[in-house]
Amino acid sequence: MDRRQQKTRAAIFAAFTSLLSQKSYSKITVQDIIDTANVGRTTFYAHFETKDDLLKTLCEELFGHIISSAMDCTHTHGLYSDRNVPESVFCHLLQHLQEDENNILELLSCESSELFLRYFKDSLNQLIQSQFVDQNRQTNQKIPRDFLVNHISGSFVEMVLWWIKNRMKQTPEELDQYFRAVIEPIL
C-alpha cells in the first residue's frame, strides 16, 4: 500500500472512531464516514466493501497490533525505556491499553462497545490459547479447552471494563497480579 492509500485509510479510521465517540454504530452511515474523512464514496469503497468491513478491519488492526505486541515483548514502543519488560503477557497487554494509542479505551467504553468487546475477546482467545492453555495447563484436565479459553478471555475483558469504569486507578502491574491470582488456580 502506498503512502497516499495509507493516509486515506488512516483518515477513514480516524473519522470512523470520531463518529463512534459521538453516536452508536447503527446510526453511522457510510455517508457520515466519507463526509467526516473528506474522501469520495469511490475512495471509501476502494478500501472497504461495507461499514461492517471497516469495523472488522479497524478491530483487527487495533487488537491484532496489541495482541501481537504483547506476545512479542521485543516490540515495545518505548514502553520500557525506564523499566523492565514485564514477565506477564497480561501486564504487557494492560500497559499497551493504558498507553491507549488509537483511543482503544474509548472504543471499549463507547455506546457501541459491544462490537469492539467481541473483537477484543476474540483476539484475546488466540493469545490465551497459545500462551496459557496449551502450555501451562496442569489442573482441570477434564474441562474443555475452549471453555477455559472463553472463561479466561471473558474475565480479562470484564476486568478491563471494570478498570476503565474505575478511572484506571490501579497500575497494570496491580491488575496483572489480581488477574493472575484468579486464573492461575484454574490452569
mmCIF file of C-alpha atoms in Angstrom:
data_model
loop_
_atom_site.group_PDB
_atom_site.id
_atom_site.type_symbol
_atom_site.label_atom_id
_atom_site.label_comp_id
_atom_site.label_asym_id
_atom_site.label_seq_id
_atom_site.Cartn_x
_atom_site.Cartn_y
_atom_site.Cartn_z
ATOM 1 C CA MET A 1 0.000 0.000 0.000
ATOM 2 C CA ASP A 2 1.474 3.367 -0.972
ATOM 3 C CA ARG A 3 1.616 6.417 1.286
ATOM 4 C CA ARG A 4 -1.423 8.071 -0.239
ATOM 5 C CA GLN A 5 -3.506 4.940 0.346
ATOM 6 C CA GLN A 6 -2.202 4.717 3.918
ATOM 7 C CA LYS A 7 -3.179 8.354 4.564
ATOM 8 C CA THR A 8 -6.650 7.776 3.126
ATOM 9 C CA ARG A 9 -7.119 4.651 5.201
ATOM 10 C CA ALA A 10 -5.929 6.479 8.338
ATOM 11 C CA ALA A 11 -8.359 9.333 7.616
ATOM 12 C CA ILE A 12 -11.243 6.869 7.270
ATOM 13 C CA PHE A 13 -10.265 5.105 10.529
ATOM 14 C CA ALA A 14 -9.985 8.454 12.341
ATOM 15 C CA ALA A 15 -13.347 9.629 11.002
ATOM 16 C CA PHE A 16 -14.980 6.358 11.977
ATOM 17 C CA THR A 17 -13.601 6.355 15.528
ATOM 18 C CA SER A 18 -14.559 10.004 15.928
ATOM 19 C CA LEU A 19 -18.128 9.240 14.831
ATOM 20 C CA LEU A 20 -18.266 6.255 17.182
ATOM 21 C CA SER A 21 -17.486 8.536 20.108
ATOM 22 C CA GLN A 22 -20.498 10.659 19.123
ATOM 23 C CA LYS A 23 -23.168 8.113 18.218
ATOM 24 C CA SER A 24 -23.895 4.414 18.039
ATOM 25 C CA TYR A 25 -22.549 2.231 15.263
ATOM 26 C CA SER A 26 -26.045 1.510 13.928
ATOM 27 C CA LYS A 27 -26.696 5.231 13.401
ATOM 28 C CA ILE A 28 -23.463 5.867 11.472
ATOM 29 C CA THR A 29 -23.789 5.795 7.689
ATOM 30 C CA VAL A 30 -21.125 5.432 5.032
ATOM 31 C CA GLN A 31 -22.032 8.988 4.019
ATOM 32 C CA ASP A 32 -21.217 10.183 7.556
ATOM 33 C CA ILE A 33 -17.841 8.461 7.349
ATOM 34 C CA ILE A 34 -16.890 9.836 3.947
ATOM 35 C CA ASP A 35 -18.041 13.352 4.889
ATOM 36 C CA THR A 36 -16.008 13.290 8.112
ATOM 37 C CA ALA A 37 -12.964 11.741 6.424
ATOM 38 C CA ASN A 38 -13.315 14.128 3.464
ATOM 39 C CA VAL A 39 -12.983 11.331 0.909
ATOM 40 C CA GLY A 40 -15.157 10.296 -2.001
ATOM 41 C CA ARG A 41 -17.577 7.392 -1.994
ATOM 42 C CA THR A 42 -15.498 5.571 -4.616
ATOM 43 C CA THR A 43 -12.394 6.027 -2.470
ATOM 44 C CA PHE A 44 -14.174 4.589 0.565
ATOM 45 C CA TYR A 45 -15.342 1.550 -1.413
ATOM 46 C CA ALA A 46 -11.865 1.060 -2.875
ATOM 47 C CA HIS A 47 -10.693 0.398 0.699
ATOM 48 C CA PHE A 48 -13.751 -1.213 2.335
ATOM 49 C CA GLU A 49 -16.691 -3.145 0.933
ATOM 50 C CA THR A 50 -19.111 -2.067 3.690
ATOM 51 C CA LYS A 51 -19.282 -0.277 7.008
ATOM 52 C CA ASP A 52 -19.097 -3.711 8.663
ATOM 53 C CA ASP A 53 -15.909 -4.441 6.724
ATOM 54 C CA LEU A 54 -14.465 -1.157 8.021
ATOM 55 C CA LEU A 55 -15.373 -2.128 11.581
ATOM 56 C CA LYS A 56 -13.801 -5.575 11.199
ATOM 57 C CA THR A 57 -10.612 -4.178 9.664
ATOM 58 C CA LEU A 58 -10.302 -1.480 12.331
ATOM 59 C CA CYS A 59 -10.699 -4.044 15.106
ATOM 60 C CA GLU A 60 -8.260 -6.471 13.502
ATOM 61 C CA GLU A 61 -5.646 -3.740 13.193
ATOM 62 C CA LEU A 62 -6.140 -2.336 16.697
ATOM 63 C CA PHE A 63 -6.427 -5.576 18.619
ATOM 64 C CA GLY A 64 -4.111 -7.534 16.372
ATOM 65 C CA HIS A 65 -1.399 -4.957 16.973
ATOM 66 C CA ILE A 66 -1.863 -5.005 20.741
ATOM 67 C CA ILE A 67 -2.030 -8.795 20.968
ATOM 68 C CA SER A 68 0.995 -9.352 18.726
ATOM 69 C CA SER A 69 2.915 -6.701 20.685
ATOM 70 C CA ALA A 70 2.020 -8.416 23.936
ATOM 71 C CA MET A 71 3.159 -11.780 22.596
ATOM 72 C CA ASP A 72 6.429 -10.309 21.281
ATOM 73 C CA CYS A 73 7.911 -8.272 24.108
ATOM 74 C CA THR A 74 10.724 -7.039 21.850
ATOM 75 C CA HIS A 75 8.181 -4.754 20.156
ATOM 76 C CA THR A 76 7.605 -2.293 22.962
ATOM 77 C CA HIS A 77 7.007 1.230 21.573
ATOM 78 C CA GLY A 78 9.283 2.704 24.217
ATOM 79 C CA LEU A 79 7.028 1.441 26.998
ATOM 80 C CA TYR A 80 10.039 0.047 28.799
ATOM 81 C CA SER A 81 12.659 2.742 28.290
ATOM 82 C CA ASP A 82 12.706 3.404 32.027
ATOM 83 C CA ARG A 83 11.682 -0.020 33.376
ATOM 84 C CA ASN A 84 11.988 -3.741 32.740
ATOM 85 C CA VAL A 85 9.790 -5.652 30.353
ATOM 86 C CA PRO A 86 7.122 -7.450 32.437
ATOM 87 C CA GLU A 87 7.198 -11.201 32.804
ATOM 88 C CA SER A 88 3.446 -11.459 32.288
ATOM 89 C CA VAL A 89 1.909 -11.086 28.856
ATOM 90 C CA PHE A 90 -1.231 -9.792 30.601
ATOM 91 C CA CYS A 91 0.714 -6.974 32.252
ATOM 92 C CA HIS A 92 2.239 -6.097 28.888
ATOM 93 C CA LEU A 93 -1.219 -6.048 27.326
ATOM 94 C CA LEU A 94 -2.554 -3.820 30.121
ATOM 95 C CA GLN A 95 0.355 -1.428 29.661
ATOM 96 C CA HIS A 96 -0.496 -1.120 25.974
ATOM 97 C CA LEU A 97 -4.114 -0.427 26.875
ATOM 98 C CA GLN A 98 -3.009 2.174 29.418
ATOM 99 C CA GLU A 99 -0.861 3.835 26.751
ATOM 100 C CA ASP A 100 -4.151 3.975 24.766
ATOM 101 C CA GLU A 101 -2.753 4.724 21.363
ATOM 102 C CA ASN A 102 -5.571 4.782 18.802
ATOM 103 C CA ASN A 103 -8.159 5.520 21.549
ATOM 104 C CA ILE A 104 -8.871 1.860 22.181
ATOM 105 C CA LEU A 105 -10.212 2.501 25.675
ATOM 106 C CA GLU A 106 -12.740 4.957 24.293
ATOM 107 C CA LEU A 107 -13.904 2.359 21.783
ATOM 108 C CA LEU A 108 -14.214 -0.276 24.507
ATOM 109 C CA SER A 109 -16.443 2.027 26.548
ATOM 110 C CA CYS A 110 -18.401 3.867 23.819
ATOM 111 C CA GLU A 111 -22.091 3.383 23.049
ATOM 112 C CA SER A 112 -21.201 0.681 20.504
ATOM 113 C CA SER A 113 -18.726 -1.025 22.809
ATOM 114 C CA GLU A 114 -20.293 -4.480 22.464
ATOM 115 C CA LEU A 115 -18.951 -4.690 18.905
ATOM 116 C CA PHE A 116 -15.416 -3.844 19.993
ATOM 117 C CA LEU A 117 -15.574 -6.035 23.076
ATOM 118 C CA ARG A 118 -16.470 -9.030 20.915
ATOM 119 C CA TYR A 119 -13.471 -8.439 18.633
ATOM 120 C CA PHE A 120 -11.212 -7.787 21.626
ATOM 121 C CA LYS A 121 -12.317 -11.028 23.260
ATOM 122 C CA ASP A 122 -11.841 -12.983 20.025
ATOM 123 C CA SER A 123 -8.318 -11.581 19.724
ATOM 124 C CA LEU A 124 -7.598 -12.493 23.333
ATOM 125 C CA ASN A 125 -8.755 -16.065 22.710
ATOM 126 C CA GLN A 126 -5.770 -16.677 20.439
ATOM 127 C CA LEU A 127 -3.332 -15.216 22.965
ATOM 128 C CA ILE A 128 -4.758 -17.182 25.883
ATOM 129 C CA GLN A 129 -4.871 -20.412 23.900
ATOM 130 C CA SER A 130 -1.227 -20.210 22.847
ATOM 131 C CA GLN A 131 0.299 -18.650 25.949
ATOM 132 C CA PHE A 132 -1.580 -20.395 28.732
ATOM 133 C CA VAL A 133 -3.995 -23.164 27.990
ATOM 134 C CA ASP A 134 -1.740 -25.026 25.543
ATOM 135 C CA GLN A 135 1.433 -24.578 27.592
ATOM 136 C CA ASN A 136 0.706 -24.209 31.289
ATOM 137 C CA ARG A 137 -2.370 -26.304 31.877
ATOM 138 C CA GLN A 138 -1.687 -28.654 34.762
ATOM 139 C CA THR A 139 -5.039 -28.918 36.516
ATOM 140 C CA ASN A 140 -8.647 -29.277 35.421
ATOM 141 C CA GLN A 141 -7.749 -31.518 32.502
ATOM 142 C CA LYS A 142 -11.403 -32.576 32.140
ATOM 143 C CA ILE A 143 -12.607 -29.035 31.449
ATOM 144 C CA PRO A 144 -12.805 -28.467 27.684
ATOM 145 C CA ARG A 145 -10.026 -26.260 26.347
ATOM 146 C CA ASP A 146 -12.411 -23.910 24.500
ATOM 147 C CA PHE A 147 -14.408 -23.408 27.711
ATOM 148 C CA LEU A 148 -11.261 -22.383 29.606
ATOM 149 C CA VAL A 149 -10.144 -20.013 26.852
ATOM 150 C CA ASN A 150 -13.586 -18.394 26.728
ATOM 151 C CA HIS A 151 -13.714 -18.084 30.522
ATOM 152 C CA ILE A 152 -10.266 -16.512 30.829
ATOM 153 C CA SER A 153 -10.700 -14.074 27.936
ATOM 154 C CA GLY A 154 -14.152 -13.079 29.210
ATOM 155 C CA SER A 155 -12.709 -12.461 32.664
ATOM 156 C CA PHE A 156 -9.925 -10.321 31.201
ATOM 157 C CA VAL A 157 -12.365 -8.213 29.173
ATOM 158 C CA GLU A 158 -14.586 -7.703 32.224
ATOM 159 C CA MET A 159 -11.538 -6.714 34.275
ATOM 160 C CA VAL A 160 -10.558 -4.118 31.656
ATOM 161 C CA LEU A 161 -14.107 -2.712 31.692
ATOM 162 C CA TRP A 162 -14.003 -2.550 35.497
ATOM 163 C CA TRP A 163 -10.642 -0.765 35.272
ATOM 164 C CA ILE A 164 -11.981 1.804 32.773
ATOM 165 C CA LYS A 165 -15.130 2.358 34.866
ATOM 166 C CA ASN A 166 -12.984 2.988 37.951
ATOM 167 C CA ARG A 167 -10.862 5.541 36.072
ATOM 168 C CA MET A 168 -7.866 3.215 35.810
ATOM 169 C CA LYS A 169 -6.782 3.777 39.419
ATOM 170 C CA GLN A 170 -4.783 0.550 39.517
ATOM 171 C CA THR A 171 -1.492 0.150 37.705
ATOM 172 C CA PRO A 172 -1.175 -2.521 35.029
ATOM 173 C CA GLU A 173 1.108 -4.383 37.436
ATOM 174 C CA GLU A 174 -1.563 -4.410 40.162
ATOM 175 C CA LEU A 175 -4.260 -5.574 37.747
ATOM 176 C CA ASP A 176 -1.957 -8.264 36.423
ATOM 177 C CA GLN A 177 -1.446 -9.557 39.972
ATOM 178 C CA TYR A 178 -5.200 -9.624 40.607
ATOM 179 C CA PHE A 179 -5.923 -11.360 37.321
ATOM 180 C CA ARG A 180 -3.219 -13.993 37.627
ATOM 181 C CA ALA A 181 -4.271 -14.709 41.225
ATOM 182 C CA VAL A 182 -7.715 -15.577 39.888
ATOM 183 C CA ILE A 183 -6.807 -17.541 36.740
ATOM 184 C CA GLU A 184 -3.666 -19.430 37.741
ATOM 185 C CA PRO A 185 -5.518 -21.835 40.051
ATOM 186 C CA ILE A 186 -7.741 -22.994 37.180
ATOM 187 C CA LEU A 187 -4.755 -23.702 34.936
#
